[in-house]
Short mmCIF file of C-alpha atoms and ligand atoms in Angstrom, two decimals:
data_model
loop_
_atom_site.label_atom_id
_atom_site.label_comp_id
_atom_site.label_asym_id
_atom_site.label_seq_id
_atom_site.Cartn_x
_atom_site.Cartn_y
_atom_site.Cartn_z
CA MET A 115 104.20 85.85 -51.78
CA SER A 116 107.78 86.64 -50.66
CA ASP A 117 109.48 89.71 -52.09
CA GLY A 118 112.65 87.69 -52.41
CA THR A 119 114.52 89.25 -49.42
CA ILE A 120 115.96 86.60 -47.12
CA ILE A 121 117.35 87.49 -43.71
CA THR A 122 118.85 85.49 -40.83
CA VAL A 123 118.03 86.48 -37.28
CA ILE A 124 120.50 85.09 -34.77
CA GLY A 125 118.86 84.66 -31.36
CA ALA A 126 115.31 83.60 -30.75
CA GLY A 127 114.58 85.42 -27.44
CA THR A 128 112.08 88.20 -27.04
CA MET A 129 113.74 90.59 -29.44
CA GLY A 130 114.99 88.04 -32.06
CA SER A 131 111.55 86.28 -32.23
CA GLY A 132 109.86 89.69 -32.49
CA ILE A 133 112.07 90.65 -35.43
CA ALA A 134 111.53 87.37 -37.18
CA ILE A 135 107.69 87.56 -37.11
CA THR A 136 107.74 91.24 -37.98
CA ALA A 137 109.84 90.31 -41.08
CA ALA A 138 107.73 87.35 -42.07
CA ILE A 139 104.52 89.54 -41.90
CA SER A 140 106.28 91.97 -44.25
CA ASN A 141 106.93 89.24 -46.92
CA VAL A 142 110.49 88.66 -45.92
CA GLU A 143 111.80 85.11 -45.62
CA VAL A 144 113.57 84.46 -42.36
CA CYS A 145 115.95 81.86 -40.94
CA GLN A 146 115.46 82.10 -37.16
CA VAL A 147 118.58 80.70 -35.50
CA ASP A 148 119.29 79.82 -31.96
CA VAL A 149 121.66 77.34 -30.29
CA SER A 150 118.70 76.28 -27.99
CA GLN A 151 116.01 74.14 -29.48
CA ASP A 152 113.75 75.14 -26.46
CA GLN A 153 114.17 78.81 -27.35
CA LEU A 154 113.30 78.05 -30.98
CA ASP A 155 110.18 76.18 -29.84
CA ARG A 156 109.15 79.22 -27.61
CA ALA A 157 109.72 81.55 -30.56
CA LYS A 158 107.55 79.31 -32.83
CA ALA A 159 104.77 79.29 -30.22
CA TYR A 160 104.89 83.05 -29.90
CA HIS A 161 104.77 83.43 -33.66
CA LYS A 162 101.66 81.23 -33.83
CA LYS A 163 100.00 83.10 -31.07
CA THR A 164 100.71 86.53 -32.65
CA MET A 165 99.31 85.33 -36.07
CA ALA A 166 96.25 83.77 -34.49
CA ARG A 167 95.58 87.18 -32.83
CA ASN A 168 96.02 88.92 -36.17
CA VAL A 169 93.47 86.59 -37.79
CA SER A 170 91.04 86.89 -34.88
CA LYS A 171 91.32 90.70 -35.17
CA GLU A 172 90.65 90.33 -38.96
CA ARG A 173 93.93 92.04 -39.86
CA MET A 174 94.73 89.15 -42.12
CA THR A 175 93.19 85.96 -43.38
CA GLN A 176 94.18 82.49 -42.16
CA ILE A 177 95.84 81.89 -45.50
CA GLU A 178 97.97 85.04 -45.13
CA ALA A 179 98.83 84.12 -41.50
CA ASP A 180 99.85 80.56 -42.62
CA ALA A 181 101.95 81.99 -45.49
CA ALA A 182 103.76 84.40 -43.04
CA LEU A 183 104.51 81.51 -40.68
CA ALA A 184 105.77 79.39 -43.62
CA ARG A 185 108.29 82.09 -44.37
CA ILE A 186 110.25 81.26 -41.15
CA CYS A 187 112.47 78.34 -40.68
CA TYR A 188 113.77 77.45 -37.22
CA CYS A 189 117.34 76.21 -37.09
CA THR A 190 120.09 75.58 -34.60
CA GLU A 191 122.52 76.44 -37.38
CA SER A 192 121.89 78.89 -40.09
CA CYS A 193 120.54 77.08 -43.18
CA ARG A 194 120.12 80.13 -45.42
CA SER A 195 123.36 81.92 -44.87
CA ASP A 196 124.40 81.85 -48.57
CA GLU A 197 121.16 83.57 -49.59
CA SER A 198 120.84 86.12 -46.75
CA SER A 199 121.29 89.82 -47.63
CA PHE A 200 121.02 90.65 -43.82
CA ALA A 201 122.23 88.82 -40.76
CA ILE A 202 120.71 90.41 -37.64
CA GLU A 203 122.34 89.35 -34.37
CA ALA A 204 119.92 89.51 -31.38
CA ALA A 205 121.78 87.30 -28.89
CA THR A 206 122.35 88.06 -25.20
CA GLU A 207 123.72 91.49 -24.34
CA ASN A 208 127.26 90.30 -23.79
CA GLU A 209 130.02 92.11 -25.59
CA SER A 210 132.50 89.24 -25.92
CA LEU A 211 129.68 86.84 -27.08
CA LYS A 212 128.60 89.34 -29.75
CA LYS A 213 132.18 89.83 -30.98
CA LYS A 214 132.47 86.04 -31.23
CA ILE A 215 129.23 85.77 -33.16
CA PHE A 216 130.29 88.66 -35.50
CA ALA A 217 133.64 86.83 -36.19
CA SER A 218 131.79 83.76 -37.32
CA MET A 219 129.20 85.83 -39.23
CA VAL A 220 132.05 87.27 -41.38
CA GLU A 221 133.07 83.68 -42.28
CA THR A 222 129.46 82.43 -42.87
CA TYR A 223 127.61 85.13 -44.85
CA PRO A 224 128.20 86.53 -48.34
CA ALA A 225 130.70 89.37 -48.78
CA ASP A 226 127.77 91.83 -49.43
CA CYS A 227 125.65 90.66 -46.49
CA ILE A 228 124.90 93.43 -43.93
CA LEU A 229 125.95 92.40 -40.41
CA ALA A 230 123.56 94.07 -38.00
CA THR A 231 123.21 93.91 -34.25
CA ASN A 232 120.16 94.60 -32.16
CA THR A 233 122.20 95.65 -29.22
CA SER A 234 120.65 98.19 -26.88
CA SER A 235 123.86 99.59 -25.57
CA ILE A 236 127.00 97.85 -26.76
CA SER A 237 129.29 100.08 -28.83
CA ILE A 238 128.88 99.39 -32.54
CA THR A 239 132.39 100.62 -33.13
CA SER A 240 133.72 98.11 -30.66
CA ILE A 241 131.84 95.25 -32.50
CA ALA A 242 133.02 96.56 -35.78
CA ASP A 243 136.65 96.63 -34.44
CA ALA A 244 136.39 92.91 -33.88
CA VAL A 245 135.85 92.37 -37.63
CA PRO A 246 138.10 94.86 -39.29
CA ALA A 247 137.78 93.39 -42.77
CA ALA A 248 134.03 93.77 -42.62
CA ALA A 249 133.69 96.88 -40.50
CA ASP A 250 131.95 98.84 -43.26
CA ARG A 251 129.06 96.28 -43.25
CA VAL A 252 128.53 96.42 -39.40
CA ILE A 253 125.55 98.49 -38.17
CA GLY A 254 123.19 98.70 -35.22
CA MET A 255 119.46 98.00 -35.72
CA HIS A 256 117.94 98.68 -32.43
CA PHE A 257 114.43 97.35 -32.29
CA PHE A 258 111.95 98.08 -29.43
CA ASN A 259 109.92 95.74 -27.29
CA PRO A 260 107.29 94.53 -28.28
CA VAL A 261 108.83 94.50 -31.73
CA PRO A 262 105.63 93.81 -33.80
CA VAL A 263 104.01 96.86 -32.17
CA MET A 264 106.71 99.41 -31.84
CA LYS A 265 107.29 101.52 -34.92
CA LEU A 266 110.89 102.61 -34.46
CA ILE A 267 114.23 101.15 -35.54
CA GLU A 268 117.11 103.20 -34.18
CA VAL A 269 119.81 102.66 -36.76
CA ILE A 270 123.33 103.14 -35.35
CA LYS A 271 126.29 103.78 -37.51
CA SER A 272 129.97 103.57 -36.48
CA PRO A 273 132.57 105.74 -38.18
CA ALA A 274 133.41 102.67 -40.32
CA THR A 275 129.85 102.00 -41.44
CA SER A 276 129.60 102.62 -45.20
CA GLN A 277 126.87 104.82 -46.76
CA ASP A 278 125.66 101.79 -48.81
CA THR A 279 125.20 99.78 -45.55
CA LEU A 280 123.31 102.64 -43.97
CA GLU A 281 121.07 103.13 -46.99
CA ARG A 282 120.32 99.38 -47.32
CA THR A 283 119.50 99.20 -43.66
CA MET A 284 117.16 102.10 -43.72
CA ASP A 285 115.47 100.48 -46.79
CA LEU A 286 115.05 97.15 -44.99
CA GLY A 287 113.60 98.99 -41.94
CA GLU A 288 110.96 100.61 -44.18
CA SER A 289 110.16 97.34 -45.86
CA LEU A 290 109.54 95.87 -42.39
CA GLY A 291 106.90 98.56 -41.91
CA LYS A 292 109.08 100.49 -39.42
CA THR A 293 110.32 103.95 -39.27
CA PRO A 294 114.19 103.83 -39.23
CA ILE A 295 115.90 106.85 -37.72
CA ALA A 296 119.75 107.04 -37.80
CA ALA A 297 121.94 108.11 -34.94
CA ASN A 298 125.70 108.01 -34.09
CA ASP A 299 127.44 105.54 -31.96
CA HIS A 300 127.54 106.97 -28.33
CA PRO A 301 126.76 105.15 -25.10
CA GLY A 302 123.03 104.55 -24.81
CA PHE A 303 122.52 105.87 -28.36
CA VAL A 304 119.52 108.38 -28.24
CA SER A 305 116.72 106.18 -27.03
CA ASN A 306 118.39 104.78 -23.89
CA ARG A 307 120.28 107.87 -23.14
CA VAL A 308 116.95 109.64 -22.67
CA LEU A 309 114.76 106.76 -21.53
CA MET A 310 117.03 105.06 -18.91
CA PRO A 311 117.76 108.16 -16.76
CA LEU A 312 113.97 108.60 -16.63
CA ILE A 313 113.35 105.04 -15.49
CA ASN A 314 116.26 105.30 -13.06
CA GLU A 315 114.72 108.53 -11.60
CA ALA A 316 111.47 106.67 -11.11
CA PHE A 317 113.42 104.16 -8.94
CA HIS A 318 115.01 107.07 -7.06
CA ALA A 319 111.48 108.53 -6.39
CA TRP A 320 110.30 105.12 -5.00
CA ASN A 321 113.50 104.75 -2.98
CA ASP A 322 113.13 108.20 -1.53
CA GLY A 323 109.55 107.49 -0.46
CA VAL A 324 107.98 110.04 -2.82
CA ALA A 325 105.39 107.43 -3.71
CA GLU A 326 104.74 103.73 -4.25
CA PRO A 327 105.24 102.24 -7.75
CA GLU A 328 101.50 102.24 -8.61
CA ALA A 329 101.34 106.00 -7.84
CA ILE A 330 104.60 106.84 -9.73
CA ASP A 331 103.35 104.95 -12.72
CA GLY A 332 99.89 106.30 -12.60
CA ILE A 333 101.17 109.89 -12.37
CA MET A 334 103.48 109.40 -15.37
CA LYS A 335 100.80 107.62 -17.38
CA LEU A 336 98.04 110.14 -16.85
CA GLY A 337 100.12 113.21 -16.48
CA CYS A 338 102.55 112.62 -19.29
CA ALA A 339 100.50 110.39 -21.57
CA PHE A 340 102.95 107.44 -21.33
CA PRO A 341 101.41 104.21 -22.53
CA MET A 342 102.72 102.55 -19.30
CA GLY A 343 104.47 103.93 -16.29
CA PRO A 344 108.36 103.93 -16.18
CA LEU A 345 108.44 101.25 -13.49
CA ARG A 346 106.09 98.99 -15.37
CA LEU A 347 108.17 99.60 -18.47
CA ALA A 348 111.31 98.65 -16.57
CA ASP A 349 109.72 95.29 -15.79
CA LEU A 350 108.91 94.83 -19.49
CA ILE A 351 112.38 95.69 -20.65
CA GLY A 352 114.07 93.70 -17.73
CA LEU A 353 115.58 95.27 -14.60
CA ASP A 354 118.94 93.71 -15.39
CA VAL A 355 118.93 95.22 -18.80
CA CYS A 356 118.08 98.62 -17.35
CA ARG A 357 120.92 98.38 -14.78
CA ASP A 358 123.35 97.25 -17.45
CA ILE A 359 122.48 100.11 -19.79
CA MET A 360 122.94 102.62 -16.92
CA LEU A 361 126.28 101.13 -16.22
CA VAL A 362 127.37 101.38 -19.86
CA MET A 363 126.44 105.12 -19.72
CA HIS A 364 127.98 105.55 -16.33
CA GLU A 365 131.27 104.18 -17.67
CA GLY A 366 131.08 105.80 -21.14
CA LEU A 367 129.77 109.36 -20.56
CA GLY A 368 131.99 110.43 -17.77
CA HIS A 369 129.61 111.99 -15.25
CA PRO A 370 130.33 110.21 -11.92
CA ASP A 371 126.84 110.45 -10.43
CA LYS A 372 124.47 111.25 -13.32
CA TYR A 373 124.19 107.76 -14.74
CA ALA A 374 124.84 105.55 -11.70
CA PRO A 375 122.05 102.96 -11.45
CA CYS A 376 119.72 103.62 -8.45
CA GLU A 377 120.41 101.30 -5.45
CA LYS A 378 116.80 100.19 -5.44
CA LEU A 379 117.15 98.97 -9.11
CA VAL A 380 120.53 97.21 -8.25
CA GLU A 381 118.94 95.59 -5.11
CA LEU A 382 116.04 94.16 -7.12
CA VAL A 383 118.33 92.79 -9.81
CA GLU A 384 120.50 91.16 -7.15
CA ALA A 385 117.49 89.61 -5.63
CA GLY A 386 116.63 88.03 -8.95
CA ARG A 387 113.63 90.20 -9.46
CA LEU A 388 114.21 90.94 -13.16
CA GLY A 389 110.67 91.87 -14.27
CA ASN A 390 108.31 90.12 -16.60
CA LYS A 391 110.82 87.38 -17.50
CA THR A 392 111.06 86.19 -13.82
CA HIS A 393 107.40 87.11 -13.14
CA TRP A 394 108.60 89.51 -10.39
CA GLY A 395 110.33 92.80 -10.63
CA VAL A 396 108.88 96.03 -9.38
CA TYR A 397 105.48 94.25 -9.57
CA ASP A 398 104.62 90.70 -8.72
CA TYR A 399 103.23 88.72 -11.57
CA ARG A 400 103.66 85.17 -10.13
CA GLU A 401 99.96 84.51 -9.53
CA ALA A 402 99.08 85.76 -12.97
CA ALA A 403 101.72 83.55 -14.49
CA LYS A 404 100.35 80.45 -12.68
CA THR A 405 96.88 81.20 -14.08
CA ALA A 406 98.22 81.85 -17.61
N1 LIG B 652 103.92 90.83 -29.19
C1 LIG B 652 102.97 91.16 -30.15
N2 LIG B 652 101.94 92.01 -29.89
C2 LIG B 652 101.86 92.59 -28.69
C3 LIG B 652 102.79 92.28 -27.68
C4 LIG B 652 103.86 91.42 -28.00
N3 LIG B 652 104.79 91.07 -27.14
N4 LIG B 652 102.42 92.95 -26.54
C5 LIG B 652 101.29 93.61 -26.82
N5 LIG B 652 100.98 93.42 -28.13
C6 LIG B 652 99.83 93.86 -28.84
C7 LIG B 652 98.58 93.34 -28.20
O1 LIG B 652 98.28 92.06 -28.71
C8 LIG B 652 97.59 94.33 -28.64
O2 LIG B 652 97.18 94.14 -29.95
P1 LIG B 652 95.69 94.31 -30.46
O3 LIG B 652 95.75 95.60 -31.17
O4 LIG B 652 95.51 93.10 -31.37
O5 LIG B 652 94.79 94.34 -29.31
C9 LIG B 652 98.34 95.67 -28.57
O6 LIG B 652 99.72 95.30 -28.63
C10 LIG B 652 98.16 96.44 -27.37
O7 LIG B 652 98.35 95.60 -26.20
P2 LIG B 652 97.45 95.54 -24.87
O8 LIG B 652 96.03 95.81 -25.38
O9 LIG B 652 97.76 94.22 -24.23
O10 LIG B 652 97.99 96.60 -23.92
P3 LIG B 652 98.38 98.11 -24.13
O11 LIG B 652 97.40 98.83 -25.01
O12 LIG B 652 98.73 98.58 -22.82
O13 LIG B 652 99.75 98.07 -25.02
C11 LIG B 652 102.08 98.00 -25.16
C12 LIG B 652 100.85 97.32 -24.66
C13 LIG B 652 102.10 98.02 -26.65
C14 LIG B 652 103.26 97.27 -24.61
C15 LIG B 652 102.08 99.56 -24.63
O14 LIG B 652 101.80 99.61 -23.33
C16 LIG B 652 103.33 100.32 -24.93
O15 LIG B 652 103.48 100.84 -26.08
N6 LIG B 652 104.18 100.33 -23.91
C17 LIG B 652 105.46 101.08 -24.10
C18 LIG B 652 106.43 100.10 -24.69
C19 LIG B 652 107.76 100.72 -24.84
O16 LIG B 652 108.05 101.87 -24.51
N7 LIG B 652 108.67 99.90 -25.36
C20 LIG B 652 110.05 100.39 -25.67
C21 LIG B 652 110.91 99.81 -24.49
S1 LIG B 652 112.53 100.32 -24.62
C22 LIG B 652 113.25 99.17 -25.61
O17 LIG B 652 112.68 98.21 -26.03
C23 LIG B 652 114.66 99.48 -25.96
C24 LIG B 652 115.64 98.62 -25.19
O18 LIG B 652 116.89 98.96 -25.59
C25 LIG B 652 115.58 98.77 -23.75
#
């Protein structure tokens, strides 16, 4: 049974598809939108696989899994915009693209619909500035990868975000089974301001010959109780994403050296080694990908 909440998730990549299935499991109806039909097909396959795993682990029955999948529609253009109380943008991390999407969201969604972005580093204030008439409804909902597993939503408010928008976003986060925690709009927010310099430092340790990646990750996993080492995590996040977030902090926080991306990280990105998504980053997953 749906609880009556309907949301639209714009973008069906790793984060958007993760948000959609998380919502569907939590009884929320979802319109999953992407301009690419291939991307929508990949999202649908990921959703089916995630639900099959939940059934095989006896977390839910087949009937419940089918009901959750039936709550998601896959569209190249939003089909439930009139009914959506939230539109969550999870498109590519490109500021001008996001501003364009937000300009069209203002036209498409009802006047009380919250306009959220899953950006990991782009300024919420700057996105809100692109839609002045709706700036009070713009907010950051920063989910973490893998979305169905990670408990946090970092909720980012700009100075223009209204209290009502903040409260409704916190409520939605809780109804998705997550723990929403609010922070102000600063480069990197809290999560990436703390996490990315750590990942960057792991690249420096590798670059300086302190140890090889397996040893760096092993030390951090066993010594600091990390679920995965920082270099393996960088592969999961995407090395290009890590570099870009470092650049946002480098430009935004005003310390000339502190946030500069390590040359080793930049080198791998320029070589096209982006991590899991290209099956090669710090680690080489190409053989495993062939087998899979
Ligand atoms: N989708 C759905 N479920 C997934 C998944 C995915 N993509 N990846 C893993 N899982 C599930 C597995 O199915 C498994 O479920 P089970 O309970 O049914 O067995 C469970 O998670 C554990 O997975 P595994 O057994 O394969 O492996 P691990 O125990 O090593 O866990 C991990 C994998 C959950 C990814 C864990 O290593 C972890 O928590 N890593 C840290 C992740 C992290 O820090 N994420 C934040 C990144 S920062 C970010 O996203 C912000 C951005 O702005 C950069």
